[in-house]
PDB file of C-alpha atoms in Angstrom:
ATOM      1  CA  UNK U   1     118.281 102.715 145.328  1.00  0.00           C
ATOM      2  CA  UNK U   2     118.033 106.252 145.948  1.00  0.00           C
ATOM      3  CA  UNK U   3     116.770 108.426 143.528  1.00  0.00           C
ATOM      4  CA  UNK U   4     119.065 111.293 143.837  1.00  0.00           C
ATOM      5  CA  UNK U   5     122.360 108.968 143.551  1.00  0.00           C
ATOM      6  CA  UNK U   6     121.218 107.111 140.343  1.00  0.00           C
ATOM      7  CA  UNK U   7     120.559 110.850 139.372  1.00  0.00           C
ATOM      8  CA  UNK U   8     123.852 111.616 139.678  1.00  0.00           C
ATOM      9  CA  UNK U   9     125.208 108.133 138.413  1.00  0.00           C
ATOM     10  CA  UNK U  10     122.959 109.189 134.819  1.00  0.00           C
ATOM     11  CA  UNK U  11     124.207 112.755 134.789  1.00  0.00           C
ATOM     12  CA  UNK U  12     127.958 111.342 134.470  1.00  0.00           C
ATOM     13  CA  UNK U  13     127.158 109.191 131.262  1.00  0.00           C
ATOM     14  CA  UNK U  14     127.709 111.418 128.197  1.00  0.00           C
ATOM     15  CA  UNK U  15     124.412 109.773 126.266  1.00  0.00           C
ATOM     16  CA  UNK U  16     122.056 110.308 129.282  1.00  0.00           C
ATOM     17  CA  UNK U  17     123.266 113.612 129.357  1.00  0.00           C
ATOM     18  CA  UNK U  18     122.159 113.705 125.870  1.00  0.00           C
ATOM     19  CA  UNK U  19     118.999 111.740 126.589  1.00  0.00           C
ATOM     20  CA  UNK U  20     118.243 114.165 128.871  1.00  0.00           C
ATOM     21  CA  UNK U  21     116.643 111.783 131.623  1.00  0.00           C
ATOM     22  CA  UNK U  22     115.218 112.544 135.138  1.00  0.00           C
ATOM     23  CA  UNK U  23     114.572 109.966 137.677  1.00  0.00           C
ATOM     24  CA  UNK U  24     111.579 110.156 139.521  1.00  0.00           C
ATOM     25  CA  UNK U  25     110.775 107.149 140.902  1.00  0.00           C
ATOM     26  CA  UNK U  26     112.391 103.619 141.881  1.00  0.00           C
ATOM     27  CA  UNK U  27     111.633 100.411 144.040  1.00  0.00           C
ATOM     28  CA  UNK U  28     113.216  96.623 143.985  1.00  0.00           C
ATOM     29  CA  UNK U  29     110.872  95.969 140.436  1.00  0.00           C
ATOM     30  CA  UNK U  30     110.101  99.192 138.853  1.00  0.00           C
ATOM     31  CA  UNK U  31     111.864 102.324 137.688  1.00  0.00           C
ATOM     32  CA  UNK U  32     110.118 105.472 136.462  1.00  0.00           C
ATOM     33  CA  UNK U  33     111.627 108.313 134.478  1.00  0.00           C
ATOM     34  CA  UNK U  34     110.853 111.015 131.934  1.00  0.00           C
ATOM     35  CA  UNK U  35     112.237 112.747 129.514  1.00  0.00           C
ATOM     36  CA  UNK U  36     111.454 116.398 127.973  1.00  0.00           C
ATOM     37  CA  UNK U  37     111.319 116.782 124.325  1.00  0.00           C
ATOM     38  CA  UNK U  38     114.217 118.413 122.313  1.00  0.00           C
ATOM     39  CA  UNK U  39     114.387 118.971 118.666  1.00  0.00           C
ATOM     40  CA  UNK U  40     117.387 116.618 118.521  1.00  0.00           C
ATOM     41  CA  UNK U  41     115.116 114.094 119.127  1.00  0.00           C
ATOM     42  CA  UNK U  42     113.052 114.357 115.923  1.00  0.00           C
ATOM     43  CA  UNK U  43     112.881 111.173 113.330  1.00  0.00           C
ATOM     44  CA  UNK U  44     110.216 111.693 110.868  1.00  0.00           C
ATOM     45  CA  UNK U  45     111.156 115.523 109.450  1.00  0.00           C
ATOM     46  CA  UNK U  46     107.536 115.445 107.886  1.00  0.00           C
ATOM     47  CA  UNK U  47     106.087 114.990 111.463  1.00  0.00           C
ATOM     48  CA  UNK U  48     108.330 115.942 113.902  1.00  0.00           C
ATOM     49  CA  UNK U  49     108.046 112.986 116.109  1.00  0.00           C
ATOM     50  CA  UNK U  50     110.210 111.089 118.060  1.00  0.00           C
ATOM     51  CA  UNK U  51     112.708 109.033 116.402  1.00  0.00           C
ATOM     52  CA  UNK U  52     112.199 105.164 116.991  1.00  0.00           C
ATOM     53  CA  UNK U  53     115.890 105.263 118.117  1.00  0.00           C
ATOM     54  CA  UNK U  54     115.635 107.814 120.894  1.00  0.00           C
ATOM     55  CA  UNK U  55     112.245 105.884 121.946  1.00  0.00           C
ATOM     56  CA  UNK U  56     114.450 102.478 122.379  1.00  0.00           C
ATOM     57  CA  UNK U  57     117.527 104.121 123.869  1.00  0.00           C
ATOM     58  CA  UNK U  58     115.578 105.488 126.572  1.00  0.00           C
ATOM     59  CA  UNK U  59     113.676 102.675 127.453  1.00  0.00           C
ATOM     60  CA  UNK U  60     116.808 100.545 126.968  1.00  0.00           C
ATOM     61  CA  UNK U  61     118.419 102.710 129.293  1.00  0.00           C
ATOM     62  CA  UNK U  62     115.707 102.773 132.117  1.00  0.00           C
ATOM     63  CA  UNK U  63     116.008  99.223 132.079  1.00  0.00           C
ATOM     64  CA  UNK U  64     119.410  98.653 132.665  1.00  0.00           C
ATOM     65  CA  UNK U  65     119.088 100.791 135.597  1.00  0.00           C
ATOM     66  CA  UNK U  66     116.115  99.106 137.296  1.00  0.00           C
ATOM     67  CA  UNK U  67     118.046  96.282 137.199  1.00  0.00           C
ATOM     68  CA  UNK U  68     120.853  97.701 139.245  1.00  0.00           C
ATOM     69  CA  UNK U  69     121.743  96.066 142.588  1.00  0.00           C
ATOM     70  CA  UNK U  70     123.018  99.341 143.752  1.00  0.00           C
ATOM     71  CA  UNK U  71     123.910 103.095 142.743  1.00  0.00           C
ATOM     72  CA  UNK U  72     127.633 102.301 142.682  1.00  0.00           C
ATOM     73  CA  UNK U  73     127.487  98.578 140.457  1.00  0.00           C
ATOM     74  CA  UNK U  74     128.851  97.515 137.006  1.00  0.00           C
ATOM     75  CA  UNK U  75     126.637  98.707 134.213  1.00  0.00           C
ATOM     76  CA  UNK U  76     124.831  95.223 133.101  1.00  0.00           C
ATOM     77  CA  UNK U  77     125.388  93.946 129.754  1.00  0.00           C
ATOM     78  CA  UNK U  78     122.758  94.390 126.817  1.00  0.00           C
ATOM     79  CA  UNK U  79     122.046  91.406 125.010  1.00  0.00           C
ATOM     80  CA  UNK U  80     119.085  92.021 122.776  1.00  0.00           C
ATOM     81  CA  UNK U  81     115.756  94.274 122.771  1.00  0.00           C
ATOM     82  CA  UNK U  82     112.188  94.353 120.880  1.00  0.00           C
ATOM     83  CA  UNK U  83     110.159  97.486 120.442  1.00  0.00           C
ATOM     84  CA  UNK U  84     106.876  97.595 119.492  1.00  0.00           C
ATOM     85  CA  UNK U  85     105.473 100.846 118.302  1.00  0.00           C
ATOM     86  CA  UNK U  86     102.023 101.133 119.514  1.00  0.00           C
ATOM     87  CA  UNK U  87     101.298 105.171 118.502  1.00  0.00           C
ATOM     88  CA  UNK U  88     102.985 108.063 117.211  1.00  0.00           C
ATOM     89  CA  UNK U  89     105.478 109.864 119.379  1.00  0.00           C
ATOM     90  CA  UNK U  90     104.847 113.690 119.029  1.00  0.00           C
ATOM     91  CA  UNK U  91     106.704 116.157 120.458  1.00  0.00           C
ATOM     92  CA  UNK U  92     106.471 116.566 124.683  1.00  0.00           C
ATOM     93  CA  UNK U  93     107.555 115.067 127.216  1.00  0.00           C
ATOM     94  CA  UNK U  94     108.034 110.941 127.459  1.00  0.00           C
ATOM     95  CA  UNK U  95     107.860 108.564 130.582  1.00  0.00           C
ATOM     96  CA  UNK U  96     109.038 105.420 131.182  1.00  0.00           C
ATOM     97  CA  UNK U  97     108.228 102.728 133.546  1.00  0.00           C
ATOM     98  CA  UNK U  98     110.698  99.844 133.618  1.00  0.00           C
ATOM     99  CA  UNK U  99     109.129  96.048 135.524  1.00  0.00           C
ATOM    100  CA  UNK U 100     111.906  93.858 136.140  1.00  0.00           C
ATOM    101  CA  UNK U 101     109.918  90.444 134.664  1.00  0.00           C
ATOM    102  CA  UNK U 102     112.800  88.228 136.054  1.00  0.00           C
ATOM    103  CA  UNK U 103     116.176  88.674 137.516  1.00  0.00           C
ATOM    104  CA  UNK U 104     118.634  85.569 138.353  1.00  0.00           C
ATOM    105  CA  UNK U 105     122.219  85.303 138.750  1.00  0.00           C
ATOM    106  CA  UNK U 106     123.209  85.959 135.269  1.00  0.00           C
ATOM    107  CA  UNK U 107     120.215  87.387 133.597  1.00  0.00           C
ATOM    108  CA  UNK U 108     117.659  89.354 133.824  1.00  0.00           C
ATOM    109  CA  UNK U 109     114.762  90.398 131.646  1.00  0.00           C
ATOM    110  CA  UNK U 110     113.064  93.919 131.610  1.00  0.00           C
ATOM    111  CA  UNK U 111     109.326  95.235 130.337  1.00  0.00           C
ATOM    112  CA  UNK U 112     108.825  98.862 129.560  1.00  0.00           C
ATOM    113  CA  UNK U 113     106.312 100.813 128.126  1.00  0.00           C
ATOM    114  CA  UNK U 114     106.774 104.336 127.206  1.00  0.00           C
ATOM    115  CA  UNK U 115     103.892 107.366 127.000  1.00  0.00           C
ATOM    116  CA  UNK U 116     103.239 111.453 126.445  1.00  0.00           C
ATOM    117  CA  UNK U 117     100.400 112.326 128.786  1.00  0.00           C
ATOM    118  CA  UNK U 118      98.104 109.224 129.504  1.00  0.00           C
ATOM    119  CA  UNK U 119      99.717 105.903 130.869  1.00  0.00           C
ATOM    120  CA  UNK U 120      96.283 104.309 129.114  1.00  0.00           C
ATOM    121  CA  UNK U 121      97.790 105.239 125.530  1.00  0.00           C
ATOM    122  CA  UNK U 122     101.466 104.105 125.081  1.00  0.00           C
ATOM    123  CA  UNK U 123     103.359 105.277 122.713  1.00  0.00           C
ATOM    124  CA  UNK U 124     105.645 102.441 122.709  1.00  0.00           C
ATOM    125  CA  UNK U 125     106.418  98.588 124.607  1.00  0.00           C
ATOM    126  CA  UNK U 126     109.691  97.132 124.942  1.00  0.00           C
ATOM    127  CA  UNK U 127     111.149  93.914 126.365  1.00  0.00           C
ATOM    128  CA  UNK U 128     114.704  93.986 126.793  1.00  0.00           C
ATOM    129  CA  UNK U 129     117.766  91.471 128.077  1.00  0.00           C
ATOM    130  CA  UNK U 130     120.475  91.687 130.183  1.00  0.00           C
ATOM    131  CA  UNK U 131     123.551  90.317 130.970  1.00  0.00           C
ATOM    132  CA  UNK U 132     124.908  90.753 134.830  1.00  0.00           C
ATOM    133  CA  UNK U 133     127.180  88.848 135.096  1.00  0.00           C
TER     134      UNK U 133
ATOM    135  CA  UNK Q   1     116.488 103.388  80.259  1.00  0.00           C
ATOM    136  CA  UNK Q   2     114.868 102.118  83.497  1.00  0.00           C
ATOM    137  CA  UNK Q   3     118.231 102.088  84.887  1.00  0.00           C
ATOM    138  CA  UNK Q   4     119.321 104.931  84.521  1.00  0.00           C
ATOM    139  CA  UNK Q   5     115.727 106.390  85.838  1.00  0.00           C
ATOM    140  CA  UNK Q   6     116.013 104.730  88.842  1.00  0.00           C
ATOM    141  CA  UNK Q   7     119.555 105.951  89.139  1.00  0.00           C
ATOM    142  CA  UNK Q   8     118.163 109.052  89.347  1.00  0.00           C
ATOM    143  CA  UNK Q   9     115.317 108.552  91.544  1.00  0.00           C
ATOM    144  CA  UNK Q  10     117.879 107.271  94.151  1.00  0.00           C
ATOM    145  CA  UNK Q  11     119.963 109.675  94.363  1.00  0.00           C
ATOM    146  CA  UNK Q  12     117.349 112.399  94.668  1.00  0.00           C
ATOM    147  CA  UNK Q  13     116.063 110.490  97.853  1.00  0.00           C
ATOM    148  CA  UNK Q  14     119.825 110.247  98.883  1.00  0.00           C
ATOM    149  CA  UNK Q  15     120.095 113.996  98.218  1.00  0.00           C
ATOM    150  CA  UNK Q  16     116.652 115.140 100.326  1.00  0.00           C
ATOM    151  CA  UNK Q  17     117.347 112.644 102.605  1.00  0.00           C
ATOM    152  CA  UNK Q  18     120.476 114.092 103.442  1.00  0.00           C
ATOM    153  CA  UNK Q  19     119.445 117.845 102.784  1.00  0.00           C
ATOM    154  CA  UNK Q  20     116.176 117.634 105.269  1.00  0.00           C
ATOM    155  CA  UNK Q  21     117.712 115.700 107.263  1.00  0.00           C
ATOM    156  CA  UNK Q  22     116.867 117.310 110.987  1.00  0.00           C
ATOM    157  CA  UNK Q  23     117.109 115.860 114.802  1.00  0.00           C
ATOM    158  CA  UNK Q  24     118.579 112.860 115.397  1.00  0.00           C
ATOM    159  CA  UNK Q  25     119.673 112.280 111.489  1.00  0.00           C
ATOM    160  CA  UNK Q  26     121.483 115.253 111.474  1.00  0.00           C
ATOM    161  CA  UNK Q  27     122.990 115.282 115.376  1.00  0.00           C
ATOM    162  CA  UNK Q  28     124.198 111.534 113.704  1.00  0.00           C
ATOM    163  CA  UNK Q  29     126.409 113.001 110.712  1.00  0.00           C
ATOM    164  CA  UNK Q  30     125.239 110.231 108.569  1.00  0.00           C
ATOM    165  CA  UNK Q  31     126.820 109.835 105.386  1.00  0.00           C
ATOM    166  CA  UNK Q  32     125.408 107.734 102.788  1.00  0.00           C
ATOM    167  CA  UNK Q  33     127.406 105.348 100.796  1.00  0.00           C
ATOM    168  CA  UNK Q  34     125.420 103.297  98.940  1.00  0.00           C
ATOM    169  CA  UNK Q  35     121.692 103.468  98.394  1.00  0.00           C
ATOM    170  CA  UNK Q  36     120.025 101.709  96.026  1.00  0.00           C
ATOM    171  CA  UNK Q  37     117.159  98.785  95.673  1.00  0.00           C
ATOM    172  CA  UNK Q  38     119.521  96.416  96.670  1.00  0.00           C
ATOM    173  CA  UNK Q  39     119.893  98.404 100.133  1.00  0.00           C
ATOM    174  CA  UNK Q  40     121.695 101.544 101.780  1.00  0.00           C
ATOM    175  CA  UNK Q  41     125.003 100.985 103.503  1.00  0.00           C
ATOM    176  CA  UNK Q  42     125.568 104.759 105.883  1.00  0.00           C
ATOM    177  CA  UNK Q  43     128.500 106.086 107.700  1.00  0.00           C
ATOM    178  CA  UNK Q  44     128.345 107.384 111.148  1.00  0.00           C
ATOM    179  CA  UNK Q  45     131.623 109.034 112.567  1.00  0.00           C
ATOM    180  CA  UNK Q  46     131.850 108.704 116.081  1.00  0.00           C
ATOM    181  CA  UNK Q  47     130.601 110.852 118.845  1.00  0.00           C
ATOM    182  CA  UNK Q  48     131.940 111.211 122.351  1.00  0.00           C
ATOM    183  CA  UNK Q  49     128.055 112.057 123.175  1.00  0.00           C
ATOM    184  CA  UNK Q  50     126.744 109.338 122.082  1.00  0.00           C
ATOM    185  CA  UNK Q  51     129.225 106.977 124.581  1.00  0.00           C
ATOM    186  CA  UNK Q  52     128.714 105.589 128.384  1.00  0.00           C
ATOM    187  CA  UNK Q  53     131.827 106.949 129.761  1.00  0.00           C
ATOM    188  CA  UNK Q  54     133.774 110.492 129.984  1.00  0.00           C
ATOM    189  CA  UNK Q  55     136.653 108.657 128.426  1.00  0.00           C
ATOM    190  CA  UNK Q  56     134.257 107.646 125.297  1.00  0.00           C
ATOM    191  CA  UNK Q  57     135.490 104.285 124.503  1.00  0.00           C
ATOM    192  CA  UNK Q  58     131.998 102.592 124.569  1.00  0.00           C
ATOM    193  CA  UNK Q  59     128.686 103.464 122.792  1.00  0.00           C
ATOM    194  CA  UNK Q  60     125.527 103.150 124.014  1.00  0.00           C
ATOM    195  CA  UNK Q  61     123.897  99.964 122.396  1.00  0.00           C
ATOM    196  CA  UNK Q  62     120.937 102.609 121.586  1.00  0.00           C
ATOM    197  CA  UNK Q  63     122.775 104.531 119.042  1.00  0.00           C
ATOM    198  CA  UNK Q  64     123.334 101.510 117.584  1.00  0.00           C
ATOM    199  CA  UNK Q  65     119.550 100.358 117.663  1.00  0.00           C
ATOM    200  CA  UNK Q  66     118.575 104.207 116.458  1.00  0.00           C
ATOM    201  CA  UNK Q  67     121.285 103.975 113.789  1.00  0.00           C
ATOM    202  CA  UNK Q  68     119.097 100.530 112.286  1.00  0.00           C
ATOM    203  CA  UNK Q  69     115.901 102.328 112.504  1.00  0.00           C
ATOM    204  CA  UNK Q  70     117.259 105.260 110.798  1.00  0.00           C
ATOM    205  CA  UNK Q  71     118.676 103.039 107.924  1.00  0.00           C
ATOM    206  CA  UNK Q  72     115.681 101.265 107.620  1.00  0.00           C
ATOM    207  CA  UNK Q  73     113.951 103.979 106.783  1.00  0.00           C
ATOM    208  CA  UNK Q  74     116.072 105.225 104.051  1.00  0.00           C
ATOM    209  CA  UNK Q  75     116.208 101.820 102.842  1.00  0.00           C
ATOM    210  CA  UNK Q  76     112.104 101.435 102.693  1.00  0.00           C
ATOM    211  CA  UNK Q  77     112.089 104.478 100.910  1.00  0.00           C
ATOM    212  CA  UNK Q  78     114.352 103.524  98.112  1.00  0.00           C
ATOM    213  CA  UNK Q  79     113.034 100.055  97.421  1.00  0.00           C
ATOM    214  CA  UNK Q  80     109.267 100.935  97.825  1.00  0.00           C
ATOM    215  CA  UNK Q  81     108.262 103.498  94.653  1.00  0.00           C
ATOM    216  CA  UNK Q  82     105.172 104.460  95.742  1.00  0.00           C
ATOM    217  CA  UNK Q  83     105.840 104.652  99.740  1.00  0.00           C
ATOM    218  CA  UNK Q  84     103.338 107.413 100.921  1.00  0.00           C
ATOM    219  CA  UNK Q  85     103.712 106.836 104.953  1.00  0.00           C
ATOM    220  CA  UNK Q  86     105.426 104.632 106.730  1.00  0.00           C
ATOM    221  CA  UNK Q  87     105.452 103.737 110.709  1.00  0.00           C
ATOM    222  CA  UNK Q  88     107.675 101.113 112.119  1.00  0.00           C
ATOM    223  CA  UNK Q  89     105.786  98.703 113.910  1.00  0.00           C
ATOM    224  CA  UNK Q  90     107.958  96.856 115.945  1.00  0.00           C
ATOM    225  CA  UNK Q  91     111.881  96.952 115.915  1.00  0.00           C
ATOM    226  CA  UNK Q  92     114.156  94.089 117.160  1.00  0.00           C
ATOM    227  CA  UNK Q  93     117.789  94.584 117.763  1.00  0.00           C
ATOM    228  CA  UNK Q  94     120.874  91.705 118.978  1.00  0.00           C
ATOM    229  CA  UNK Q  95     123.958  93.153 120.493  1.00  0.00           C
ATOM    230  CA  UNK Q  96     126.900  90.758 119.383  1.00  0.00           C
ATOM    231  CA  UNK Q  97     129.872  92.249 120.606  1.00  0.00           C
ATOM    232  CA  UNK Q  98     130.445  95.421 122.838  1.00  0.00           C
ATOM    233  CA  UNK Q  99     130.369  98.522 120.838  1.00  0.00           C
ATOM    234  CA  UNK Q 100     133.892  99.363 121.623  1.00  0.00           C
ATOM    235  CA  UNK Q 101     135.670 101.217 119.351  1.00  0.00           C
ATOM    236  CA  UNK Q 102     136.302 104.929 118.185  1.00  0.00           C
ATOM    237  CA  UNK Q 103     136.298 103.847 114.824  1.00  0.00           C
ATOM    238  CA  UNK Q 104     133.397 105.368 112.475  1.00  0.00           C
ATOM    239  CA  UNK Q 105     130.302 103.274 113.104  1.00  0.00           C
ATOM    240  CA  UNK Q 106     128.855 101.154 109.297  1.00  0.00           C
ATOM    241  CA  UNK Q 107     125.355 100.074 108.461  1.00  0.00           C
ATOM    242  CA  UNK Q 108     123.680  98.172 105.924  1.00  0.00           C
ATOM    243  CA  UNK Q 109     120.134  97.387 105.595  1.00  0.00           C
ATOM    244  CA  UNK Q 110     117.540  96.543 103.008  1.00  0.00           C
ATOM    245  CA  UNK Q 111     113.822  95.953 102.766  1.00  0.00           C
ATOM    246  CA  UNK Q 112     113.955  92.057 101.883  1.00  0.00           C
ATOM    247  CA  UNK Q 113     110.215  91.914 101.333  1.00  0.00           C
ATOM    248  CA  UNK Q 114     107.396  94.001 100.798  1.00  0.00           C
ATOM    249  CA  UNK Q 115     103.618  93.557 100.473  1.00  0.00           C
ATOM    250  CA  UNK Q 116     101.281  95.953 100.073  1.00  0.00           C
ATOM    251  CA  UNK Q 117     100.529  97.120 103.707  1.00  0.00           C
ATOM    252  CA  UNK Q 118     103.928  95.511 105.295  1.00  0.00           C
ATOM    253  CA  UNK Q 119     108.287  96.121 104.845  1.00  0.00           C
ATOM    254  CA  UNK Q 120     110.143  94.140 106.402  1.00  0.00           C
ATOM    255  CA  UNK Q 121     113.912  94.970 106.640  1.00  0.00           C
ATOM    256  CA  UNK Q 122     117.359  93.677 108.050  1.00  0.00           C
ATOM    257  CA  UNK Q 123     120.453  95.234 109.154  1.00  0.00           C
ATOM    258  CA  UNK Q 124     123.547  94.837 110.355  1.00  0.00           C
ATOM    259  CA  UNK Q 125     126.416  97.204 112.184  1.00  0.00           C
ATOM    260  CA  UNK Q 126     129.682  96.898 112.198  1.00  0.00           C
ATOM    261  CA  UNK Q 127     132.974  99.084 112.945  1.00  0.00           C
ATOM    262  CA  UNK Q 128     134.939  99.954 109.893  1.00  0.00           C
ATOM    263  CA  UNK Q 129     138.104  98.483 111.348  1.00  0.00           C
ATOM    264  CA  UNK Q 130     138.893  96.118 108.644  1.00  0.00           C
ATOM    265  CA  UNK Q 131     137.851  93.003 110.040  1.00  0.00           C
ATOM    266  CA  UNK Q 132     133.845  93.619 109.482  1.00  0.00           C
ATOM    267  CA  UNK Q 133     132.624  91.876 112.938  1.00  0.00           C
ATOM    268  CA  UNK Q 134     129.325  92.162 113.123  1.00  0.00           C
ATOM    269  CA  UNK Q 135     128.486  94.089 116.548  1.00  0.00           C
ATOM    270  CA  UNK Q 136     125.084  94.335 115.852  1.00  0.00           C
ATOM    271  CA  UNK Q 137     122.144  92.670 114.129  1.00  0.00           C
ATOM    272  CA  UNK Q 138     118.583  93.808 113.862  1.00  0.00           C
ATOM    273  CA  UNK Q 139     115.291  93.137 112.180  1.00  0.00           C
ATOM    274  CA  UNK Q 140     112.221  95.904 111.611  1.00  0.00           C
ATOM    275  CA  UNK Q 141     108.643  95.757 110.150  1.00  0.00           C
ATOM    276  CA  UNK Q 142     107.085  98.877 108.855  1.00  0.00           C
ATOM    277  CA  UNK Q 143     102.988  99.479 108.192  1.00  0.00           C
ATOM    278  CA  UNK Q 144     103.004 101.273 104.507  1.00  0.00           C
ATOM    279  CA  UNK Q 145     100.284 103.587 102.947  1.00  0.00           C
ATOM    280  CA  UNK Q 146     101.078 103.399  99.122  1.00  0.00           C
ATOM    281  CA  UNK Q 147      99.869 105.874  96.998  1.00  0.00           C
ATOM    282  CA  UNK Q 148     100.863 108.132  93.580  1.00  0.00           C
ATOM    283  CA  UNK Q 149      99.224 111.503  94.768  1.00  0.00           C
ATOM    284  CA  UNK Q 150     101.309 113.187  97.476  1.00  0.00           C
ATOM    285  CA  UNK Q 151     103.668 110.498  97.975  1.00  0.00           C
ATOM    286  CA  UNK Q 152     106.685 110.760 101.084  1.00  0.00           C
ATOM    287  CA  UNK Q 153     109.188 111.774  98.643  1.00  0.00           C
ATOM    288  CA  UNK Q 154     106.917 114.887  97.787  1.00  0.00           C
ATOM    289  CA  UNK Q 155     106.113 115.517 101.371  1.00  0.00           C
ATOM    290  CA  UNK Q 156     109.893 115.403 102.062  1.00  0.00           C
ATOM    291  CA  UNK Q 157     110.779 118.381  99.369  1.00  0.00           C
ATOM    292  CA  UNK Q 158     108.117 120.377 100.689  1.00  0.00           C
ATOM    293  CA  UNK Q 159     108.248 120.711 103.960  1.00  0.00           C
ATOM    294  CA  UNK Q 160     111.137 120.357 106.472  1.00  0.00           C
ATOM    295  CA  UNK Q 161     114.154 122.619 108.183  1.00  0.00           C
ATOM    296  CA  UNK Q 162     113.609 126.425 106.539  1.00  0.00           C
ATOM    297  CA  UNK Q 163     109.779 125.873 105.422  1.00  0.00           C
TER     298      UNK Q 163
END
C-alpha cells in the first residue's frame, strides 16, 4: 500500500483525525506510525500520561490497517484485543509498529508494540483480532 | 455509621473525579451514575469524533476499550480505601456486536477482587437503547501501592487542571 493513500484514507475517519496519526512506513507484514502528544490524550491527571485508552485505540487502529489488502478495502472487523502495559506513557510523541502474526481468509491476527523515544523500552504490547471477512 | 461514612467518601471521589477530570475524561463527557463498592455504572453521550465515518453511525471499538479503562479506574478507586497508585497492567477487551448506534454509550465495572499488590476488574458496555445488549465486554488487572500517608485521593485534590 502506499503510504500517502492510507494517509488520506486515515485523515477521512473522524477518530484518526482525533488520534492524530501519521503514516510513515508500510510493507505486506508491518505498519509503522506515530502519533504526537496532545493534552486530550491525558489519563492519569496526577501524571499526565497517556490514557490506557488512547494507547489501545491507536495500536488497535494501526492494526486494522496493516491488515488491509488495499487503500480502497472494507475496514476489517474487530473481534477482541489484549494490552499489556509494560511502562508509563508520558507525554511526547508515540510509535507504533503493527506485525501481521497470521492472516487467512477470514482472520487475521495482529502484534503491536508501542514506544516514546527508544524501540528497546515499550511503553506498551498488544495482540489484537480481526475479522475480514 | 459506617454507611453513611462511606457514603460520603464516595461521593467525594465521584465529585474530584469529575471536577479534575482533564484529557480524555473530560473530551468523554462522562457522567457518573452510580459509584459505589459494589461498582460505578458512567454515561457517555455520543460523539461524532469519536466515530469511523463522516456520517457518524459507528464508533471506533477504541472508545469503547478507553471507556473500560477509564471506568476501571474509578471503580478501583472506590472499592480500594487505601489505593495510593495504581497502573493497569494489562487490559483485555471482546467486541460483541458493532458499536452502532447514536444512542449515549453505558458502562459498568467493578473491582471483583483485590489483594494487596493486584485489582482485578470487569466491565461491560452497552447502548442505552432499552434492550441492554451487551456490545462490549472487557477484563483489566491493575498493580496497587497501598498506603495511608499521601494516598491518590489526596494527590487528586491537590494537584490537577488550575494548580
Amino acid at each position: 500500500m502506499n503510504i500517502i493513500e492510507l494517509q488520506t484514507r486515515c485523515d477521512r475517519v473522524p477518530f484518526f483525525r482525533f488520534l492524530g496519526i501519521s503514516i510513515l512506513e508500510t510493507d505486506e507484514t508491518h505498519l509503522l506510525a506515530k502519533m504526537p502528544f496532545e493534552e486530550r490524550f491525558i489519563g492519569n491527571p496526577v501524571l499526565d500520561t497517556y490514557h490506557g485508552g488512547i494507547i489501545a485505540s491507536f495500536m488497535e487502529t494501526i492494526a486494522s490497517l496493516s491488515v488491509l489488502d488495499d487503500v480502497n478495502a472494507a475496514p476489517v472487523k474487530p473481534i477482541n484485543l489484549a494490552v499489556d502495559y509494560l511502562r508509563p506513557g508520558f507525554a511526547g510523541t508515540l510509535t507504533t509498529r503493527a506485525t501481521i502474526s497470521r492472516k487467512g481468509r477470514r482472520m487475521a491476527s495482529v502484534e503491536t508494540l508501542a514506544w516514546l523515544e527508544d524501540e528497546s523500552k515499550p511503553v506498551a504490547k498488544g495482540l489484537f483480532h480481526f475479522l475480514l471477512v | 455509621m459506617t454507611d453513611v461514612m462511606d457514603e460520603q467518601r464516595f461521593a467525594t471521589i465521584a465529585n474530584l473525579w469529575n471536577s479534575r477530570a482533564k484529557g480524555l475524561i473530560l473530551e468523554m463527557d462522562l457522567k457518573i451514575e452510580q459509584a459505589d463498592k459494589n461498582g460505578v455504572q458512567i454515561r457517555m453521550p455520543f460523539n461524532p469524533d469519536f466515530c469511523l465515518d463522516e456520517e457518524g453511525t459507528m464508533l471506533h471499538g477504541g472508545v469503547l476499550t478507553a471507556l473500560l479503562d477509564s471506568a476501571f479506574g474509578l471503580a478501583n478507586f472506590l472499592a480500594i480505601d487505601d489505593v495510593q497508585t495504581m497502573a493497569t497492567l494489562d487490559l483485555r477487551v471482546d467486541y460483541l456486536r458493532p458499536a452502532k448506534s447514536r444512542a449515549d454509550v453505558m458502562v459498568f465495572a467493578d473491582c471483583y477482587r483485590q489483594t494487596r499488590h493486584i485489582a482485578f476488574g470487569s466491565g461491560k458496555i452497552w447502548f442505552d437503547t432499552g434492550n441492554k445488549e451487551e456490545v462490549a465486554r472487557g477484563s483489566a488487572t491493575f498493580a496497587l501501592t497501598r498506603g495511608n500517608g499521601g494516598s491518590l485521593l489526596d494527590k487528586m485534590k491537590t494537584t490537577g487542571p488550575g494548580s
